[in-house]
Amino acid sequence: MTDSESARMMRVLGGLPAAARELLWETDWASHRHAYGSGEDIPVLLCSLVDEDPEARSEALAALDMGVLHQGSLYTVTAPVALFVAAILDHPVGLAEHEGHFPWDDGPPRSLRAALLGWLGQVAESAAYGEDPARDRASWEWQPWHEDTRGERDCDELAALQACRDIRTALYDAVEPFLSSCDAHVFEAALSAAVPLLAAPALTGRIPRAAALLRARLGSTTGRRERAAMARALSLWGMDTCDLLADTDPAVRVCAALGCVQVDRPRALAVLLAALRDPHATDGWFPEPLRGIDGWFRFTVLRSALDLAASFEEVAPVAIAMVAASNRSVVDNERGPILFRAFPGGYDPAHSLTAAQRALLRAFVDTDEATGSIGGNWLWFRAAGLPENREGVAALL
């Protein structure tokens, strides 16, 4: 540790909450690892998060993203760092705003508190992955061959994953108060953390209280982004969102249909399909993606519709139109998932194609020359038990 790093630690230690100080001193950081090696450098990093120097804070936040949660990967150091972050959410410096550290982080200045809440949400999302296969398959990023690699983790990875799952109750206890924040950015970041945290089996009993907090806020909120984020959370938590399926804002209606809607499935599916009939307009609802949703918004809407449909026939007209209109950029996010949904148990030569399956394959064949729709989707065709080239698919028709 350099003299300047030691001075930085001494400067901030006295202002840390007791729980944060205990974590800092009692954790054997050198026994943990992050993306770039030993965790012995973590204490300086954590103290830098609440340093009075905004540049030091910005660099520390960047290190959380790049080293402690590198591209969503969990490390043995991630859980104790997450507990420290949770312990400093109330720190006075949390109100300070700063710009992003990376050139591509060109959004408006954000408060430290909002940034830390957002980071905790990313930890929670990584911890939840693989816990509920059905939930994972509804993600716009899921691919069937992910199932083959899910178990390929070494002992350190498994330990890191379990450690992050074990602390979710503590993390949620720290996050929940900010679901009542009057700062819209802090509230949105807190909600983005609460959604995956409440996916933990041990926390399902906390959902009704969280839902009540959102319901109370919905009555006084008019902004599309905030109302849509709350509708999405309620839907993902399995709450009754029937009233929101009739909201005057189409974005709110769609977000209310993104979960496993149990009360009015046909209407929820109709809402999703209506949005997919004009997918590019749907993408325009959120110029900055909602927290917890990366990629074009239509990808999430499509996966939800495919998951909610009782059969491919329910979504076939809209899905086939999307395949016919697609381009090369949406291989894994539109055409592939549609194909896989049309053949959920795999193609069986002993059974004739249904009319909807035949129409879908015809759309692939007809657009193949211009879009490479079959070759570009060969992994999806393989997963569905279908030929992986245009000639083979055409022979089935």
GROMACS .gro file of C-alpha atoms in nm:
model
  397
    1MET     CA    1   0.000   0.000   0.000
    2THR     CA    2   0.146   0.338  -0.098
    3ASP     CA    3   0.162   0.634   0.139
    4SER     CA    4  -0.115   0.812  -0.052
    5GLU     CA    5  -0.337   0.503  -0.035
    6SER     CA    6  -0.275   0.470   0.338
    7ALA     CA    7  -0.359   0.838   0.385
    8ARG     CA    8  -0.680   0.792   0.189
    9MET     CA    9  -0.789   0.505   0.411
   10MET     CA   10  -0.717   0.696   0.730
   11ARG     CA   11  -0.907   0.996   0.595
   12VAL     CA   12  -1.233   0.806   0.541
   13LEU     CA   13  -1.227   0.537   0.811
   14GLY     CA   14  -1.371   0.755   1.084
   15GLY     CA   15  -1.675   0.841   0.876
   16LEU     CA   16  -1.764   0.484   0.785
   17PRO     CA   17  -2.062   0.310   0.946
   18ALA     CA   18  -1.961   0.053   1.207
   19ALA     CA   19  -2.070  -0.239   0.988
   20ALA     CA   20  -1.852  -0.115   0.702
   21ARG     CA   21  -1.548  -0.072   0.931
   22GLU     CA   22  -1.592  -0.421   1.071
   23LEU     CA   23  -1.606  -0.571   0.721
   24LEU     CA   24  -1.298  -0.377   0.622
   25TRP     CA   25  -1.090  -0.497   0.917
   26GLU     CA   26  -1.226  -0.845   0.977
   27THR     CA   27  -1.226  -0.976   0.618
   28ASP     CA   28  -0.915  -1.160   0.503
   29TRP     CA   29  -0.904  -0.980   0.170
   30ALA     CA   30  -0.582  -1.146   0.056
   31SER     CA   31  -0.758  -1.485   0.066
   32HIS     CA   32  -1.013  -1.365  -0.190
   33ARG     CA   33  -0.974  -1.308  -0.560
   34HIS     CA   34  -1.120  -1.076  -0.820
   35ALA     CA   35  -1.086  -1.072  -1.199
   36TYR     CA   36  -0.726  -0.953  -1.187
   37GLY     CA   37  -0.582  -1.143  -0.893
   38SER     CA   38  -0.559  -1.115  -0.515
   39GLY     CA   39  -0.814  -0.911  -0.324
   40GLU     CA   40  -0.548  -0.749  -0.105
   41ASP     CA   41  -0.598  -0.420  -0.292
   42ILE     CA   42  -0.971  -0.413  -0.213
   43PRO     CA   43  -0.961  -0.215   0.118
   44VAL     CA   44  -0.814   0.088  -0.059
   45LEU     CA   45  -1.070   0.053  -0.335
   46LEU     CA   46  -1.359   0.042  -0.088
   47CYS     CA   47  -1.236   0.346   0.103
   48SER     CA   48  -1.202   0.531  -0.225
   49LEU     CA   49  -1.576   0.485  -0.283
   50VAL     CA   50  -1.646   0.743  -0.014
   51ASP     CA   51  -1.343   0.964  -0.071
   52GLU     CA   52  -1.402   1.338  -0.096
   53ASP     CA   53  -1.223   1.336  -0.433
   54PRO     CA   54  -1.484   1.272  -0.709
   55GLU     CA   55  -1.219   1.130  -0.941
   56ALA     CA   56  -1.118   0.874  -0.678
   57ARG     CA   57  -1.482   0.773  -0.635
   58SER     CA   58  -1.529   0.741  -1.010
   59GLU     CA   59  -1.220   0.522  -1.045
   60ALA     CA   60  -1.338   0.304  -0.755
   61LEU     CA   61  -1.679   0.255  -0.915
   62ALA     CA   62  -1.508   0.157  -1.238
   63ALA     CA   63  -1.300  -0.098  -1.047
   64LEU     CA   64  -1.618  -0.252  -0.904
   65ASP     CA   65  -1.746  -0.304  -1.257
   66MET     CA   66  -1.420  -0.420  -1.410
   67GLY     CA   67  -1.267  -0.628  -1.132
   68VAL     CA   68  -1.521  -0.730  -0.869
   69LEU     CA   69  -1.801  -0.807  -1.115
   70HIS     CA   70  -1.620  -0.841  -1.447
   71GLN     CA   71  -1.882  -0.882  -1.724
   72GLY     CA   72  -2.126  -1.023  -1.471
   73SER     CA   73  -1.884  -1.284  -1.333
   74LEU     CA   74  -1.880  -1.345  -0.959
   75TYR     CA   75  -1.557  -1.387  -0.764
   76THR     CA   76  -1.486  -1.485  -0.406
   77VAL     CA   77  -1.433  -1.118  -0.324
   78THR     CA   78  -1.772  -1.014  -0.466
   79ALA     CA   79  -1.986  -1.106  -0.164
   80PRO     CA   80  -1.786  -0.919   0.104
   81VAL     CA   81  -1.754  -0.618  -0.127
   82ALA     CA   82  -2.130  -0.623  -0.185
   83LEU     CA   83  -2.189  -0.627   0.192
   84PHE     CA   84  -1.958  -0.326   0.229
   85VAL     CA   85  -2.140  -0.141  -0.049
   86ALA     CA   86  -2.472  -0.215   0.119
   87ALA     CA   87  -2.334  -0.079   0.447
   88ILE     CA   88  -2.237   0.259   0.296
   89LEU     CA   89  -2.557   0.331   0.104
   90ASP     CA   90  -2.654   0.583   0.374
   91HIS     CA   91  -2.314   0.753   0.378
   92PRO     CA   92  -2.344   1.132   0.331
   93VAL     CA   93  -2.117   1.126   0.027
   94GLY     CA   94  -2.381   0.910  -0.141
   95LEU     CA   95  -2.554   1.233  -0.244
   96ALA     CA   96  -2.252   1.350  -0.442
   97GLU     CA   97  -2.281   1.336  -0.819
   98HIS     CA   98  -2.010   1.261  -1.070
   99GLU     CA   99  -1.969   1.165  -1.433
  100GLY     CA  100  -1.886   0.817  -1.555
  101HIS     CA  101  -1.527   0.695  -1.561
  102PHE     CA  102  -1.529   0.526  -1.903
  103PRO     CA  103  -1.556   0.709  -2.238
  104TRP     CA  104  -1.864   0.503  -2.329
  105ASP     CA  105  -2.041   0.597  -2.007
  106ASP     CA  106  -2.182   0.915  -2.158
  107GLY     CA  107  -2.503   0.942  -1.955
  108PRO     CA  108  -2.583   1.231  -1.721
  109PRO     CA  109  -2.400   1.264  -1.388
  110ARG     CA  110  -2.533   1.019  -1.129
  111SER     CA  111  -2.522   1.013  -0.754
  112LEU     CA  112  -2.291   0.770  -0.582
  113ARG     CA  113  -2.593   0.615  -0.408
  114ALA     CA  114  -2.770   0.544  -0.737
  115ALA     CA  115  -2.451   0.398  -0.883
  116LEU     CA  116  -2.396   0.168  -0.585
  117LEU     CA  117  -2.757   0.051  -0.587
  118GLY     CA  118  -2.729  -0.024  -0.956
  119TRP     CA  119  -2.413  -0.226  -0.897
  120LEU     CA  120  -2.583  -0.429  -0.623
  121GLY     CA  121  -2.859  -0.504  -0.874
  122GLN     CA  122  -2.603  -0.645  -1.115
  123VAL     CA  123  -2.459  -0.866  -0.840
  124ALA     CA  124  -2.811  -0.989  -0.760
  125GLU     CA  125  -2.880  -1.067  -1.127
  126SER     CA  126  -2.562  -1.272  -1.155
  127ALA     CA  127  -2.641  -1.455  -0.831
  128ALA     CA  128  -2.992  -1.542  -0.951
  129TYR     CA  129  -2.881  -1.685  -1.285
  130GLY     CA  130  -2.921  -2.062  -1.298
  131GLU     CA  131  -3.139  -2.075  -0.987
  132ASP     CA  132  -3.466  -2.097  -1.181
  133PRO     CA  133  -3.420  -2.242  -1.533
  134ALA     CA  134  -3.772  -2.137  -1.636
  135ARG     CA  135  -3.697  -1.776  -1.541
  136ASP     CA  136  -3.364  -1.787  -1.723
  137ARG     CA  137  -3.530  -1.910  -2.042
  138ALA     CA  138  -3.752  -1.600  -2.041
  139SER     CA  139  -3.443  -1.377  -2.061
  140TRP     CA  140  -3.380  -1.222  -2.402
  141GLU     CA  141  -3.018  -1.342  -2.380
  142TRP     CA  142  -3.092  -1.708  -2.311
  143GLN     CA  143  -2.984  -1.964  -2.567
  144PRO     CA  144  -3.058  -2.338  -2.547
  145TRP     CA  145  -2.693  -2.438  -2.552
  146HIS     CA  146  -2.640  -2.242  -2.230
  147GLU     CA  147  -2.793  -2.541  -2.054
  148ASP     CA  148  -2.493  -2.751  -2.159
  149THR     CA  149  -2.238  -2.520  -1.992
  150ARG     CA  150  -2.426  -2.416  -1.679
  151GLY     CA  151  -2.263  -2.685  -1.464
  152GLU     CA  152  -1.910  -2.614  -1.586
  153ARG     CA  153  -1.793  -2.415  -1.284
  154ASP     CA  154  -1.484  -2.472  -1.071
  155CYS     CA  155  -1.483  -2.474  -0.692
  156ASP     CA  156  -1.402  -2.103  -0.659
  157GLU     CA  157  -1.685  -2.007  -0.895
  158LEU     CA  158  -1.933  -2.222  -0.708
  159ALA     CA  159  -1.817  -2.079  -0.376
  160ALA     CA  160  -1.850  -1.724  -0.508
  161LEU     CA  161  -2.198  -1.794  -0.640
  162GLN     CA  162  -2.318  -1.947  -0.314
  163ALA     CA  163  -2.168  -1.666  -0.109
  164CYS     CA  164  -2.353  -1.406  -0.315
  165ARG     CA  165  -2.679  -1.599  -0.282
  166ASP     CA  166  -2.633  -1.629   0.093
  167ILE     CA  167  -2.614  -1.251   0.147
  168ARG     CA  168  -2.924  -1.153  -0.052
  169THR     CA  169  -3.138  -1.100   0.258
  170ALA     CA  170  -2.880  -0.859   0.399
  171LEU     CA  171  -2.854  -0.679   0.066
  172TYR     CA  172  -3.230  -0.645   0.037
  173ASP     CA  173  -3.255  -0.507   0.391
  174ALA     CA  174  -3.017  -0.230   0.282
  175VAL     CA  175  -3.193  -0.166  -0.051
  176GLU     CA  176  -3.559  -0.162   0.055
  177PRO     CA  177  -3.557   0.180   0.229
  178PHE     CA  178  -3.465   0.342  -0.102
  179LEU     CA  179  -3.784   0.213  -0.264
  180SER     CA  180  -3.937   0.512  -0.088
  181SER     CA  181  -3.677   0.761  -0.212
  182CYS     CA  182  -3.807   1.087  -0.357
  183ASP     CA  183  -3.506   1.091  -0.592
  184ALA     CA  184  -3.629   0.924  -0.912
  185HIS     CA  185  -3.280   0.803  -1.008
  186VAL     CA  186  -3.215   0.649  -0.667
  187PHE     CA  187  -3.559   0.489  -0.668
  188GLU     CA  188  -3.503   0.337  -1.013
  189ALA     CA  189  -3.165   0.200  -0.909
  190ALA     CA  190  -3.312   0.057  -0.588
  191LEU     CA  191  -3.590  -0.108  -0.786
  192SER     CA  192  -3.339  -0.256  -1.029
  193ALA     CA  193  -3.171  -0.421  -0.729
  194ALA     CA  194  -3.492  -0.525  -0.556
  195VAL     CA  195  -3.628  -0.711  -0.860
  196PRO     CA  196  -3.352  -0.977  -0.879
  197LEU     CA  197  -3.300  -0.984  -0.502
  198LEU     CA  198  -3.664  -1.076  -0.444
  199ALA     CA  199  -3.621  -1.363  -0.691
  200ALA     CA  200  -3.439  -1.543  -0.409
  201PRO     CA  201  -3.655  -1.825  -0.266
  202ALA     CA  202  -3.586  -1.706   0.089
  203LEU     CA  203  -3.719  -1.358   0.010
  204THR     CA  204  -4.056  -1.435  -0.148
  205GLY     CA  205  -4.226  -1.338   0.178
  206ARG     CA  206  -4.092  -0.985   0.136
  207ILE     CA  207  -4.261  -0.933  -0.201
  208PRO     CA  208  -4.604  -0.816  -0.074
  209ARG     CA  209  -4.448  -0.530   0.123
  210ALA     CA  210  -4.233  -0.425  -0.172
  211ALA     CA  211  -4.535  -0.443  -0.401
  212ALA     CA  212  -4.734  -0.225  -0.160
  213LEU     CA  213  -4.459   0.038  -0.172
  214LEU     CA  214  -4.477   0.042  -0.552
  215ARG     CA  215  -4.855   0.054  -0.558
  216ALA     CA  216  -4.853   0.355  -0.327
  217ARG     CA  217  -4.603   0.531  -0.554
  218LEU     CA  218  -4.787   0.447  -0.875
  219GLY     CA  219  -5.082   0.657  -0.766
  220SER     CA  220  -4.876   0.976  -0.767
  221THR     CA  221  -4.634   0.909  -1.052
  222THR     CA  222  -4.697   1.020  -1.410
  223GLY     CA  223  -4.362   0.962  -1.583
  224ARG     CA  224  -4.356   0.676  -1.836
  225ARG     CA  225  -4.018   0.539  -1.735
  226GLU     CA  226  -4.088   0.519  -1.363
  227ARG     CA  227  -4.439   0.379  -1.404
  228ALA     CA  228  -4.322   0.122  -1.659
  229ALA     CA  229  -4.038   0.008  -1.430
  230MET     CA  230  -4.284  -0.042  -1.145
  231ALA     CA  231  -4.530  -0.230  -1.368
  232ARG     CA  232  -4.249  -0.460  -1.481
  233ALA     CA  233  -4.142  -0.530  -1.121
  234LEU     CA  234  -4.498  -0.610  -1.011
  235SER     CA  235  -4.542  -0.845  -1.306
  236LEU     CA  236  -4.209  -1.023  -1.249
  237TRP     CA  237  -4.300  -1.068  -0.882
  238GLY     CA  238  -4.623  -1.243  -0.981
  239MET     CA  239  -4.852  -0.966  -0.861
  240ASP     CA  240  -5.194  -0.903  -1.016
  241THR     CA  241  -5.133  -0.639  -1.285
  242CYS     CA  242  -5.474  -0.658  -1.458
  243ASP     CA  243  -5.542  -0.290  -1.399
  244LEU     CA  244  -5.209  -0.195  -1.556
  245LEU     CA  245  -5.282  -0.408  -1.863
  246ALA     CA  246  -5.549  -0.145  -1.937
  247ASP     CA  247  -5.325   0.157  -1.870
  248THR     CA  248  -5.344   0.446  -2.115
  249ASP     CA  249  -4.968   0.421  -2.181
  250PRO     CA  250  -4.876   0.125  -2.408
  251ALA     CA  251  -4.530   0.102  -2.249
  252VAL     CA  252  -4.685   0.054  -1.905
  253ARG     CA  253  -4.927  -0.205  -2.045
  254VAL     CA  254  -4.642  -0.404  -2.196
  255CYS     CA  255  -4.428  -0.390  -1.883
  256ALA     CA  256  -4.726  -0.516  -1.683
  257ALA     CA  257  -4.729  -0.822  -1.909
  258LEU     CA  258  -4.359  -0.912  -1.894
  259GLY     CA  259  -4.389  -1.160  -1.607
  260CYS     CA  260  -4.581  -1.480  -1.559
  261VAL     CA  261  -4.926  -1.320  -1.572
  262GLN     CA  262  -5.165  -1.561  -1.405
  263VAL     CA  263  -5.490  -1.365  -1.381
  264ASP     CA  264  -5.549  -1.257  -1.743
  265ARG     CA  265  -5.299  -1.438  -1.964
  266PRO     CA  266  -5.488  -1.388  -2.295
  267ARG     CA  267  -5.505  -1.011  -2.248
  268ALA     CA  268  -5.140  -0.992  -2.141
  269LEU     CA  269  -5.036  -1.186  -2.450
  270ALA     CA  270  -5.249  -0.960  -2.670
  271VAL     CA  271  -5.072  -0.656  -2.524
  272LEU     CA  272  -4.731  -0.803  -2.603
  273LEU     CA  273  -4.826  -0.903  -2.955
  274ALA     CA  274  -4.966  -0.558  -3.026
  275ALA     CA  275  -4.628  -0.408  -2.934
  276LEU     CA  276  -4.445  -0.655  -3.161
  277ARG     CA  277  -4.651  -0.556  -3.463
  278ASP     CA  278  -4.454  -0.231  -3.465
  279PRO     CA  279  -4.130  -0.340  -3.295
  280HIS     CA  280  -3.926  -0.035  -3.388
  281ALA     CA  281  -4.182   0.198  -3.234
  282THR     CA  282  -4.170  -0.020  -2.923
  283ASP     CA  283  -3.792   0.017  -2.912
  284GLY     CA  284  -3.839   0.394  -2.909
  285TRP     CA  285  -4.028   0.396  -2.579
  286PHE     CA  286  -3.707   0.384  -2.377
  287PRO     CA  287  -3.414   0.562  -2.548
  288GLU     CA  288  -3.213   0.468  -2.241
  289PRO     CA  289  -3.290   0.103  -2.159
  290LEU     CA  290  -3.482   0.033  -1.842
  291ARG     CA  291  -3.254  -0.094  -1.569
  292GLY     CA  292  -3.240  -0.472  -1.582
  293ILE     CA  293  -3.313  -0.478  -1.957
  294ASP     CA  294  -3.025  -0.457  -2.202
  295GLY     CA  295  -3.054  -0.472  -2.577
  296TRP     CA  296  -3.352  -0.354  -2.780
  297PHE     CA  297  -3.671  -0.355  -2.578
  298ARG     CA  298  -3.851  -0.564  -2.842
  299PHE     CA  299  -3.619  -0.856  -2.762
  300THR     CA  300  -3.755  -0.872  -2.408
  301VAL     CA  301  -4.113  -0.825  -2.529
  302LEU     CA  302  -4.071  -1.110  -2.778
  303ARG     CA  303  -3.924  -1.352  -2.524
  304SER     CA  304  -4.208  -1.273  -2.285
  305ALA     CA  305  -4.468  -1.333  -2.556
  306LEU     CA  306  -4.310  -1.664  -2.657
  307ASP     CA  307  -4.296  -1.772  -2.294
  308LEU     CA  308  -4.653  -1.664  -2.219
  309ALA     CA  309  -4.806  -1.831  -2.526
  310ALA     CA  310  -4.971  -2.167  -2.466
  311SER     CA  311  -4.875  -2.276  -2.817
  312PHE     CA  312  -4.678  -2.142  -3.111
  313GLU     CA  313  -5.002  -2.096  -3.301
  314GLU     CA  314  -5.098  -1.816  -3.060
  315VAL     CA  315  -4.800  -1.606  -3.166
  316ALA     CA  316  -4.741  -1.741  -3.518
  317PRO     CA  317  -4.878  -1.451  -3.729
  318VAL     CA  318  -4.671  -1.189  -3.549
  319ALA     CA  319  -4.363  -1.413  -3.514
  320ILE     CA  320  -4.360  -1.511  -3.881
  321ALA     CA  321  -4.394  -1.147  -3.984
  322MET     CA  322  -4.090  -1.064  -3.771
  323VAL     CA  323  -3.886  -1.339  -3.936
  324ALA     CA  324  -3.985  -1.218  -4.281
  325ALA     CA  325  -3.883  -0.862  -4.194
  326SER     CA  326  -3.564  -0.937  -4.000
  327ASN     CA  327  -3.208  -0.853  -4.092
  328ARG     CA  328  -2.874  -1.004  -4.004
  329SER     CA  329  -2.840  -0.818  -3.673
  330VAL     CA  330  -3.105  -1.009  -3.481
  331VAL     CA  331  -3.001  -1.372  -3.524
  332ASP     CA  332  -2.997  -1.473  -3.160
  333ASN     CA  333  -3.256  -1.229  -3.033
  334GLU     CA  334  -3.552  -1.267  -3.268
  335ARG     CA  335  -3.542  -1.540  -3.533
  336GLY     CA  336  -3.365  -1.801  -3.320
  337PRO     CA  337  -3.601  -1.784  -3.021
  338ILE     CA  338  -3.903  -1.786  -3.256
  339LEU     CA  339  -3.776  -2.099  -3.429
  340PHE     CA  340  -3.708  -2.275  -3.100
  341ARG     CA  341  -4.057  -2.191  -2.971
  342ALA     CA  342  -4.213  -2.335  -3.287
  343PHE     CA  343  -4.036  -2.668  -3.224
  344PRO     CA  344  -4.032  -2.688  -2.841
  345GLY     CA  345  -3.966  -3.061  -2.831
  346GLY     CA  346  -3.751  -3.064  -3.144
  347TYR     CA  347  -3.851  -3.155  -3.499
  348ASP     CA  348  -3.984  -3.509  -3.526
  349PRO     CA  349  -3.975  -3.652  -3.883
  350ALA     CA  350  -4.244  -3.899  -3.780
  351HIS     CA  351  -4.495  -3.616  -3.746
  352SER     CA  352  -4.612  -3.381  -4.019
  353LEU     CA  353  -4.534  -3.014  -3.983
  354THR     CA  354  -4.819  -2.803  -3.856
  355ALA     CA  355  -4.944  -2.520  -4.076
  356ALA     CA  356  -4.776  -2.265  -3.850
  357GLN     CA  357  -4.443  -2.453  -3.851
  358ARG     CA  358  -4.455  -2.484  -4.228
  359ALA     CA  359  -4.528  -2.113  -4.271
  360LEU     CA  360  -4.239  -2.024  -4.042
  361LEU     CA  361  -3.988  -2.242  -4.226
  362ARG     CA  362  -4.113  -2.098  -4.555
  363ALA     CA  363  -4.036  -1.748  -4.424
  364PHE     CA  364  -3.682  -1.860  -4.339
  365VAL     CA  365  -3.631  -2.010  -4.685
  366ASP     CA  366  -3.778  -1.710  -4.867
  367THR     CA  367  -3.559  -1.458  -4.683
  368ASP     CA  368  -3.243  -1.667  -4.668
  369GLU     CA  369  -3.071  -1.528  -4.977
  370ALA     CA  370  -3.107  -1.168  -4.857
  371THR     CA  371  -3.054  -1.215  -4.485
  372GLY     CA  372  -2.866  -1.540  -4.433
  373SER     CA  373  -3.156  -1.631  -4.208
  374ILE     CA  374  -3.076  -2.004  -4.194
  375GLY     CA  375  -2.697  -2.007  -4.193
  376GLY     CA  376  -2.692  -1.726  -3.939
  377ASN     CA  377  -2.923  -1.924  -3.714
  378TRP     CA  378  -2.767  -2.267  -3.758
  379LEU     CA  379  -2.717  -2.321  -3.385
  380TRP     CA  380  -3.087  -2.256  -3.326
  381PHE     CA  381  -3.179  -2.491  -3.613
  382ARG     CA  382  -2.957  -2.757  -3.461
  383ALA     CA  383  -3.114  -2.704  -3.118
  384ALA     CA  384  -3.458  -2.747  -3.277
  385GLY     CA  385  -3.351  -3.070  -3.450
  386LEU     CA  386  -3.382  -2.917  -3.798
  387PRO     CA  387  -3.149  -2.914  -4.100
  388GLU     CA  388  -2.888  -2.642  -4.080
  389ASN     CA  389  -2.891  -2.528  -4.443
  390ARG     CA  390  -3.142  -2.385  -4.690
  391GLU     CA  391  -3.162  -2.698  -4.903
  392GLY     CA  392  -3.236  -2.922  -4.607
  393VAL     CA  393  -3.507  -2.690  -4.473
  394ALA     CA  394  -3.663  -2.644  -4.817
  395ALA     CA  395  -3.686  -3.024  -4.855
  396LEU     CA  396  -3.919  -3.036  -4.555
  397LEU     CA  397  -4.174  -2.808  -4.722
   0.00000   0.00000   0.00000
